[in-house]
């Protein structure tokens, strides 16, 4: 078979089961593609030996006709997941040399389902960023370029390496994580599908923590069907994560009928932002029309606290990060600064953290420290948690009126150039997450799918937000929209 | 609400991150930009609203209090920058 790396997960699964190819062939094709794609800087720790071993095991299972859904499918794993015996650094120098003795629950479940790991993927340091420019490995690069322009573009963040790798056909699917939009924004920037499930669907055990009440893992894939297949394998209750939901995981792929007749789709007026590019507005209108043509009922809705989501997020996420990242002290793992004569343990902590954390991580840890400090806890942290309650209630009120899903743009712009935001203040970068962050605060599932190209030939995405625990229904709506959009564009290979 | 270099230095100290003196003014300026953005939250009427504790209404699961793991000293210490005689080693803490 030619062009093995261009297969979707579903196509590869069927080809493997029919014996038309083997996992070893498929994995080797991906490993070759990765070797030729150094310019994208998507894979940062390659694991070819592990991949070939896993592929051989998968081929044996396929031979024995005991092949689960992902059997033999080559994937990339975001560097935020701890993978046994393979460096797992969260793209931070402070975890330099860290090699976990254990496997994260999600990656273990993928391996149990037969997936093959090709390597670890680039990301923003500790998942803090929207452009993959805070990584200790350097920038990941978007395989897309503006028409007639060689400017390197961001693949988005924080799951930038995952996005770049899937869009460039270096792997069939990848894992991502999403705290404020880190799966959906990069998926939109590279023209692929990414879903953040309901908070509690995927175990967080073994995933380096950023903001524990917001973090969720999810798949980044070439289409909606693949998202359903990979998400299925990632989800499920885990006694090792006390916030993991003890709920049965339905068959997500079986939910993809494409029939959304009678579904009620909400269009939130607060997502029509001042200064939003006309192209995004037009894309959103087209999405609305397509869902209507597919038989859905469109309803204008209001989510009144939307504008307060980003400020609430930039209190809550740094607060949780400052607490979670307190563990990086140079004692148990990772980097430890060398000390001058007379320096003691406090200097060790301070120097280790100054050397090990990048500037954005330092900034967020200190903001979190400030909002949690005596005298400001009520004014900032408790107030933000109250606003979070109101944001969640906005969604509950809308769902209570019979709305099944909510359609919004995925991002306020197409992918921007690497370095273009360097001189902007941090808040400008934070605005990338304006459409996605509400979903994390409310714990809801959200999916981004490619929906068109802008005037410069770059992909743009739409987001659908679903009711809690109804990823199957949400994916089906996304599937119907995907069918209507018919997005087939791919980046031209320059790397 | 404005953060001066003295407050920035105090926050850095609390966060156990060494920040050189000449970097403090720029840091204070960034804090002010971010806190200025966060300040919008003061507009929201939150009277009678409970701060969110858990985003999904779930009861924390319980299990019996028994040892389920252990005897992994070597693995626990395998990534330590400095370990001696089965312990993590750090600079002298108590005089």
XYZ file of C-alpha atoms in Angstrom:
590
model
C 0.000 0.000 0.000
C 1.255 3.488 -0.761
C 1.054 6.525 1.480
C 0.532 4.506 4.636
C 1.080 7.543 6.834
C -1.857 9.324 5.210
C -4.349 6.712 6.422
C -6.868 7.581 9.098
C -7.017 5.385 12.188
C -10.231 3.805 10.912
C -8.734 3.076 7.464
C -5.557 1.646 9.005
C -7.554 -0.484 11.429
C -9.556 -1.980 8.578
C -6.457 -2.501 6.394
C -4.628 -4.195 9.289
C -7.538 -6.485 10.021
C -7.794 -7.450 6.363
C -4.071 -8.159 6.248
C -3.451 -5.511 3.580
C -0.604 -4.090 5.624
C 1.147 -4.765 8.908
C 1.693 -2.614 11.950
C 5.435 -2.902 11.365
C 5.089 -1.476 7.833
C 2.806 1.253 9.074
C 5.083 2.122 11.985
C 8.202 2.112 9.812
C 6.482 4.437 7.346
C 5.729 6.845 10.188
C 9.264 6.568 11.616
C 10.650 7.449 8.167
C 8.277 10.419 7.923
C 9.399 11.591 11.372
C 13.063 11.349 10.402
C 12.356 13.576 7.413
C 10.404 16.150 9.404
C 13.023 17.566 11.738
C 12.113 21.066 10.533
C 8.712 20.727 12.212
C 10.306 19.884 15.580
C 7.137 17.974 16.478
C 8.710 14.780 17.872
C 11.248 15.514 20.610
C 12.026 12.033 21.983
C 11.834 9.306 19.352
C 11.251 5.707 20.413
C 11.790 3.645 17.249
C 12.885 0.444 19.068
C 9.854 0.543 21.351
C 7.629 1.268 18.341
C 8.952 -1.730 16.398
C 8.588 -4.032 19.410
C 5.039 -2.870 20.006
C 4.267 -3.165 16.286
C 5.501 -6.780 16.219
C 3.319 -7.586 19.247
C 0.376 -5.899 17.534
C 0.960 -7.901 14.358
C 0.919 -11.092 16.430
C -2.380 -10.067 17.988
C -3.770 -9.254 14.535
C -2.632 -12.670 13.286
C -4.381 -14.274 16.243
C -7.487 -12.199 15.472
C -7.430 -10.761 18.974
C -7.022 -7.195 17.834
C -8.669 -4.386 19.794
C -9.574 -1.061 18.200
C -6.161 0.533 18.116
C -4.165 -2.598 17.523
C -1.086 -1.680 15.530
C -1.932 2.034 15.159
C 1.189 4.261 15.419
C 0.644 7.276 17.651
C 2.547 10.162 19.173
C 2.280 10.944 22.874
C 2.475 14.487 24.251
C 5.513 15.000 26.477
C 3.162 15.785 29.396
C 2.315 12.075 29.761
C 4.660 10.008 31.894
C 5.819 7.049 29.832
C 7.782 4.308 31.516
C 11.464 4.316 30.653
C 11.038 7.161 28.135
C 11.975 10.776 28.962
C 8.926 12.764 30.064
C 9.798 16.395 30.671
C 6.657 18.448 30.076
C 8.966 20.428 27.750
C 10.717 21.859 30.812
C 14.381 21.970 31.739
C 13.395 21.379 35.353
C 12.471 17.800 34.387
C 15.659 17.327 32.367
C 16.719 13.688 32.517
C 13.498 12.545 34.225
C 12.612 9.028 33.136
C 9.447 7.756 34.824
C 9.337 4.346 36.467
C 5.617 4.154 35.665
C 3.150 4.608 32.824
C 0.315 7.143 32.827
C -3.120 5.540 32.892
C -4.115 7.016 29.529
C -0.987 5.856 27.693
C -1.283 2.441 29.365
C -4.877 2.156 28.151
C -3.762 3.066 24.638
C -1.056 0.403 24.757
C -3.559 -2.134 26.116
C -5.731 -1.298 23.096
C -2.737 -2.123 20.895
C -1.442 1.363 20.058
C 2.205 1.795 19.067
C 4.193 4.730 20.483
C 6.486 6.462 17.973
C 7.803 9.022 20.429
C 7.054 12.033 22.590
C 5.658 15.265 21.201
C 6.639 18.888 21.647
C 4.440 21.239 23.666
C 4.536 24.474 25.629
C 6.430 24.149 28.913
C 4.069 22.579 31.475
C 1.294 23.154 28.897
C 1.439 26.895 29.613
C 1.158 28.654 26.288
C -0.841 29.029 23.099
C 1.944 28.923 20.510
C 4.407 26.180 21.534
C 7.020 28.919 21.955
C 7.675 28.257 25.666
C 9.091 24.760 25.081
C 12.580 23.834 26.273
C 12.933 21.959 22.965
C 12.333 25.080 20.877
C 9.297 25.915 18.774
C 7.189 23.287 17.064
C 6.330 24.495 13.560
C 3.015 24.407 11.719
C 3.158 22.362 8.480
C 0.844 24.991 6.939
C 2.196 28.215 5.453
C 0.450 31.310 4.171
C 0.062 31.287 0.386
C 3.255 32.531 -1.256
C 4.962 33.208 2.078
C 7.652 31.203 3.891
C 7.082 32.710 7.355
C 7.109 29.847 9.861
C 3.771 29.701 11.694
C 2.839 28.417 15.122
C 0.925 25.137 15.294
C -0.797 26.585 18.384
C -0.381 25.387 21.906
C 0.036 23.885 24.208
C -0.347 20.624 22.227
C 1.579 22.108 19.282
C 3.752 19.084 18.555
C 0.695 16.814 18.556
C -1.095 19.122 16.134
C 1.873 19.478 13.805
C 2.598 15.732 13.783
C -0.970 14.700 12.935
C -1.434 17.410 10.292
C 1.886 16.469 8.634
C 1.048 12.725 8.635
C 3.938 11.797 10.943
C 1.607 9.662 13.045
C -1.991 8.518 12.632
C -3.179 10.150 15.849
C -1.767 11.825 18.955
C -2.666 12.516 22.542
C -3.132 16.053 23.747
C -4.176 17.724 26.962
C -6.435 20.724 27.380
C -6.526 23.085 30.360
C -7.840 26.211 28.609
C -7.950 25.195 24.946
C -4.679 23.324 24.450
C -6.223 20.578 22.291
C -8.844 22.606 20.424
C -6.824 25.724 19.528
C -3.875 23.814 17.987
C -6.285 21.430 16.210
C -7.952 24.474 14.631
C -4.577 26.012 13.683
C -3.510 22.921 11.698
C -6.841 21.732 10.270
C -7.399 18.577 12.327
C -9.951 17.340 14.881
C -9.413 17.583 18.646
C -11.772 16.785 21.488
C -11.524 17.638 25.159
C -13.907 15.289 26.947
C -15.952 16.034 30.059
C -13.802 16.665 33.135
C -13.369 13.248 34.761
C -13.656 11.133 31.590
C -9.916 10.512 31.260
C -7.736 9.697 34.212
C -5.194 12.390 35.021
C -2.915 9.879 36.766
C 0.591 10.061 35.385
C -0.051 13.259 33.426
C 2.161 16.093 34.691
C -0.292 18.398 36.484
C -0.817 22.026 35.448
C -4.223 23.081 36.870
C -5.844 19.963 38.260
C -9.458 21.179 38.260
C -9.204 22.044 34.545
C -6.768 19.538 32.982
C -8.186 16.832 30.702
C -6.545 14.578 28.141
C -8.043 13.926 24.727
C -7.184 12.758 21.220
C -5.989 14.822 18.231
C -6.879 13.075 14.998
C -7.413 13.438 11.261
C -11.196 13.252 11.490
C -14.164 12.862 13.820
C -14.415 9.080 13.484
C -10.800 8.732 14.569
C -11.472 11.049 17.518
C -14.290 8.717 18.593
C -12.105 5.611 18.272
C -9.094 7.004 20.134
C -11.149 8.762 22.820
C -12.898 5.457 23.515
C -9.581 3.860 24.391
C -8.404 6.803 26.513
C -11.521 7.088 28.705
C -12.649 5.154 31.738
C -12.637 5.067 35.493
C -9.310 4.880 37.288
C -9.109 4.344 41.042
C -5.755 6.179 40.982
C -7.458 9.487 40.070
C -10.080 10.453 42.647
C -11.695 12.861 40.150
C -12.043 10.197 37.473
C -15.720 9.422 36.838
C -17.004 5.960 37.614
C -19.320 5.920 34.619
C -19.618 3.445 31.776
C -17.941 4.637 28.564
C -20.412 4.346 25.687
C -19.417 3.254 22.183
C -18.551 6.650 20.691
C -17.989 5.400 17.162
C -21.409 3.733 17.128
C -22.936 7.131 17.907
C -21.745 8.493 14.541
C -24.919 8.185 12.489
C -24.710 11.662 11.007
C -28.394 12.114 11.820
C -28.907 15.316 13.789
C -32.500 16.032 12.774
C -34.351 17.762 15.580
C -31.197 18.546 17.592
C -31.146 22.031 19.046
C -27.926 23.973 18.401
C -27.320 27.131 20.428
C -25.476 30.153 19.011
C -24.186 32.243 21.930
C -24.371 35.961 21.223
C -21.517 36.750 23.630
C -19.047 34.916 21.376
C -19.435 37.649 18.750
C -16.350 39.552 19.856
C -15.417 43.121 18.975
C -12.780 43.141 16.284
C -13.393 39.524 15.296
C -12.175 39.011 11.701
C -14.956 38.846 9.103
C -13.646 35.482 7.952
C -14.280 33.961 11.374
C -17.753 35.500 11.483
C -18.522 34.136 7.989
C -17.213 30.690 8.907
C -19.434 30.632 11.970
C -22.508 31.622 9.894
C -21.766 28.902 7.359
C -21.487 26.345 10.157
C -24.842 27.457 11.468
C -26.428 27.098 8.016
C -24.899 23.670 7.474
C -26.264 22.357 10.766
C -29.647 23.809 9.883
C -29.549 22.157 6.461
C -28.758 18.870 8.206
C -32.044 19.183 10.078
C -30.939 20.785 13.334
C -32.880 23.590 14.921
C -30.788 26.731 15.482
C -31.443 28.870 18.522
C -29.832 32.126 19.617
C -28.739 31.823 23.228
C -27.004 33.894 25.874
C -24.095 32.911 28.120
C -23.919 36.174 30.047
C -20.695 35.624 32.009
C -18.552 34.708 28.995
C -16.361 37.819 29.163
C -15.290 36.938 32.696
C -14.088 33.446 31.786
C -10.553 34.421 30.773
C -9.876 36.625 33.818
C -11.291 33.896 36.107
C -9.096 31.338 34.348
C -6.008 33.512 34.833
C -6.617 33.435 38.577
C -7.613 29.795 38.991
C -5.093 28.157 36.633
C -2.009 29.987 38.000
C -3.204 29.391 41.569
C -3.416 25.655 40.973
C -0.160 25.709 39.009
C 1.720 27.441 41.810
C 0.607 24.658 44.110
C 1.219 21.787 41.654
C 4.631 23.059 40.591
C 5.824 23.404 44.177
C 7.023 19.814 43.834
C 9.868 20.873 41.517
C 12.376 21.620 44.220
C 15.466 19.779 43.026
C 15.112 17.041 45.632
C 13.267 14.091 44.130
C 13.711 14.345 40.374
C 14.917 16.558 37.580
C 17.284 19.480 37.709
C 19.151 20.633 40.818
C 21.209 23.834 40.742
C 24.787 23.652 41.930
C 25.406 25.639 45.070
C 28.144 28.043 46.051
C 29.911 27.754 49.367
C 27.663 28.754 52.241
C 24.418 28.344 50.275
C 21.773 26.152 51.868
C 18.458 24.554 51.055
C 16.519 27.779 50.409
C 19.126 28.877 47.867
C 18.913 25.404 46.339
C 15.152 25.770 45.833
C 15.396 29.317 44.498
C 18.259 28.686 42.094
C 16.873 25.351 40.910
C 13.498 26.882 40.072
C 15.001 29.991 38.448
C 17.241 27.814 36.242
C 14.693 25.104 35.539
C 11.488 27.028 34.821
C 11.111 29.193 31.718
C 9.862 32.755 31.979
C 6.175 32.085 31.267
C 6.068 29.300 33.849
C 7.810 31.515 36.396
C 5.323 34.285 35.666
C 2.318 32.025 36.179
C 3.694 30.415 39.337
C 4.290 33.865 40.810
C 0.843 35.181 39.773
C -0.633 32.097 41.428
C 1.439 32.683 44.532
C 0.229 36.272 44.655
C -3.499 35.522 44.262
C -3.278 32.873 46.971
C -1.265 35.026 49.386
C -2.648 36.369 52.650
C -4.881 39.379 52.063
C -5.650 38.594 48.404
C -7.116 35.087 48.618
C -10.695 36.328 48.930
C -10.374 39.229 46.500
C -8.889 37.115 43.722
C -9.051 33.369 44.229
C -12.403 33.028 45.968
C -13.984 35.622 43.690
C -12.719 33.758 40.622
C -14.177 30.515 41.960
C -17.535 32.252 42.471
C -17.424 33.561 38.896
C -16.621 30.026 37.772
C -19.836 28.844 39.441
C -21.744 31.486 37.440
C -20.059 30.468 34.171
C -21.052 26.855 34.718
C -24.597 27.950 35.587
C -24.823 29.873 32.281
C -24.326 26.566 30.460
C -26.659 24.629 32.771
C -29.429 27.167 32.176
C -29.033 26.865 28.410
C -28.950 23.070 28.438
C -32.059 23.073 30.669
C -33.988 24.796 27.865
C -33.333 21.827 25.576
C -30.154 22.917 23.796
C -28.112 19.860 22.748
C -24.906 21.535 21.617
C -23.417 24.997 21.178
C -21.604 26.177 18.041
C -18.786 28.746 18.324
C -15.603 29.654 16.468
C -12.615 27.663 17.775
C -10.117 30.549 17.747
C -10.234 34.307 17.170
C -7.748 34.068 14.254
C -5.856 31.654 12.020
C -2.351 30.512 13.010
C 0.023 33.443 13.513
C 3.732 33.649 12.787
C 6.243 32.327 15.293
C 7.665 35.308 17.134
C 4.866 37.629 16.031
C 3.465 37.811 19.547
C 6.816 38.129 21.303
C 6.490 41.847 21.867
C 2.842 41.732 22.852
C 1.999 41.715 26.544
C 1.089 38.310 28.021
C -2.626 39.112 28.010
C -2.662 39.359 24.178
C -1.440 35.771 23.990
C -4.011 34.686 26.577
C -6.823 35.944 24.286
C -6.202 32.951 22.003
C -8.222 30.874 24.431
C -11.214 33.209 24.575
C -13.634 30.725 22.924
C -12.291 27.558 24.512
C -11.603 28.421 28.150
C -15.276 28.595 29.215
C -15.552 24.886 28.429
C -12.758 23.961 30.874
C -14.210 26.174 33.596
C -17.584 24.441 33.185
C -16.043 20.949 32.862
C -17.868 20.309 29.563
C -16.828 18.362 26.457
C -15.741 20.479 23.464
C -14.575 19.489 20.005
C -12.831 21.544 17.324
C -13.067 20.527 13.670
C -11.614 22.133 10.538
C -14.267 24.162 8.750
C -12.542 26.121 6.005
C -9.524 28.091 4.839
C -8.908 31.801 5.252
C -7.872 34.159 2.434
C -4.233 33.209 3.016
C -4.980 29.523 2.697
C -4.759 28.690 6.408
C -7.218 26.394 8.174
C -9.915 27.750 10.474
C -11.890 25.694 12.967
C -15.307 25.624 14.552
C -16.028 24.400 18.053
C -19.011 22.435 19.301
C -19.676 22.298 23.048
C -21.788 19.460 24.444
C -23.649 18.441 27.562
C -21.592 16.758 30.285
C -20.892 13.051 29.613
C -22.515 13.218 26.171
C -19.377 13.022 24.058
C -21.095 10.490 21.775
C -23.896 12.901 20.883
C -21.396 15.766 20.570
C -19.161 13.761 18.235
C -22.193 12.855 16.139
C -23.057 16.528 15.691
C -19.408 17.189 14.812
C -19.574 14.293 12.344
C -22.643 15.777 10.648
C -20.889 19.140 10.397
C -17.728 17.470 9.087
C -19.751 15.762 6.341
C -21.326 19.073 5.356
C -18.034 20.993 5.390
C -16.131 18.380 3.380
C -12.727 19.744 4.463
C -10.012 17.896 2.508
C -7.188 20.462 2.300
C -3.722 19.350 3.383
C -0.558 21.394 3.818
C 1.880 21.179 0.881
C 5.056 19.455 1.967
C 8.007 21.861 2.320
C 9.835 20.198 5.240
C -3.934 47.939 42.905
C -0.394 48.307 41.720
C 2.568 46.049 42.368
C 5.899 47.674 43.093
C 9.318 46.044 42.893
C 9.263 45.334 46.627
C 6.037 43.331 46.308
C 7.395 41.570 43.219
C 10.483 40.585 45.219
C 8.288 39.277 48.026
C 6.186 37.184 45.632
C 9.325 35.743 44.049
C 10.593 34.842 47.506
C 7.292 33.160 48.433
C 7.384 31.218 45.143
C 11.013 30.215 45.813
C 12.184 31.531 42.455
C 15.359 33.617 42.386
C 14.810 36.856 40.477
C 17.774 39.211 40.096
C 17.191 42.772 41.296
C 17.540 44.281 37.839
C 14.722 42.018 36.548
C 12.225 43.112 39.215
C 10.856 46.304 37.569
C 9.917 44.432 34.364
C 8.391 41.621 36.421
C 6.326 44.076 38.460
C 5.109 45.646 35.204
C 3.991 42.238 33.869
C 2.192 41.468 37.112
C 0.370 44.785 36.822
C -0.727 44.034 33.254
C -2.062 40.619 34.238
C -3.689 41.837 37.444
C -5.242 44.723 35.516
C -6.852 42.130 33.259
C -8.045 40.080 36.229
C -9.466 43.207 37.856
C -12.597 42.898 35.644
C -13.818 40.205 38.003
C -14.647 42.920 40.529
C -17.561 43.965 38.261
C -19.386 40.677 38.728
C -22.147 40.429 41.308
C -21.186 37.312 43.261
C -23.387 37.878 46.304
C -24.715 34.579 47.566
C -22.739 32.564 44.990
C -20.730 29.645 46.338
C -17.103 29.320 45.203
C -16.786 26.243 42.985
C -15.149 23.286 44.703
C -15.802 20.533 42.168
C -16.852 21.027 38.570
C -18.669 17.703 38.406
C -21.096 16.910 41.204
C -19.414 13.716 42.357
C -18.875 12.245 45.761
C -15.260 11.444 46.413
C -14.858 7.673 46.253
C -13.792 5.833 49.359
C -11.767 2.692 49.764
C -10.585 0.713 52.721
C -7.441 2.057 54.323
C -4.949 -0.645 53.506
C -1.474 -0.861 52.041
C -1.705 -1.582 48.308
C 1.784 -0.656 47.217
C 5.336 -0.445 48.496
C 8.845 -1.914 48.455
C 9.873 0.396 45.632
C 12.673 2.339 47.276
C 14.998 1.910 44.311
C 12.392 3.135 41.833
C 11.414 6.056 44.031
C 15.016 7.194 44.256
C 16.004 6.416 40.674
C 15.472 9.978 39.408
C 16.874 11.808 42.434
C 19.663 14.317 41.742
C 21.365 13.089 44.925
C 20.465 10.056 47.001
C 22.483 8.290 49.665
C 21.886 5.154 51.698
C 18.296 4.882 50.506
C 17.369 8.497 51.186
C 17.030 11.739 49.215
C 20.048 13.881 50.057
C 19.770 17.656 50.497
C 22.048 20.370 51.875
C 22.163 20.614 55.640
C 18.821 21.918 56.937
C 19.312 21.950 60.722
C 22.378 23.522 62.285
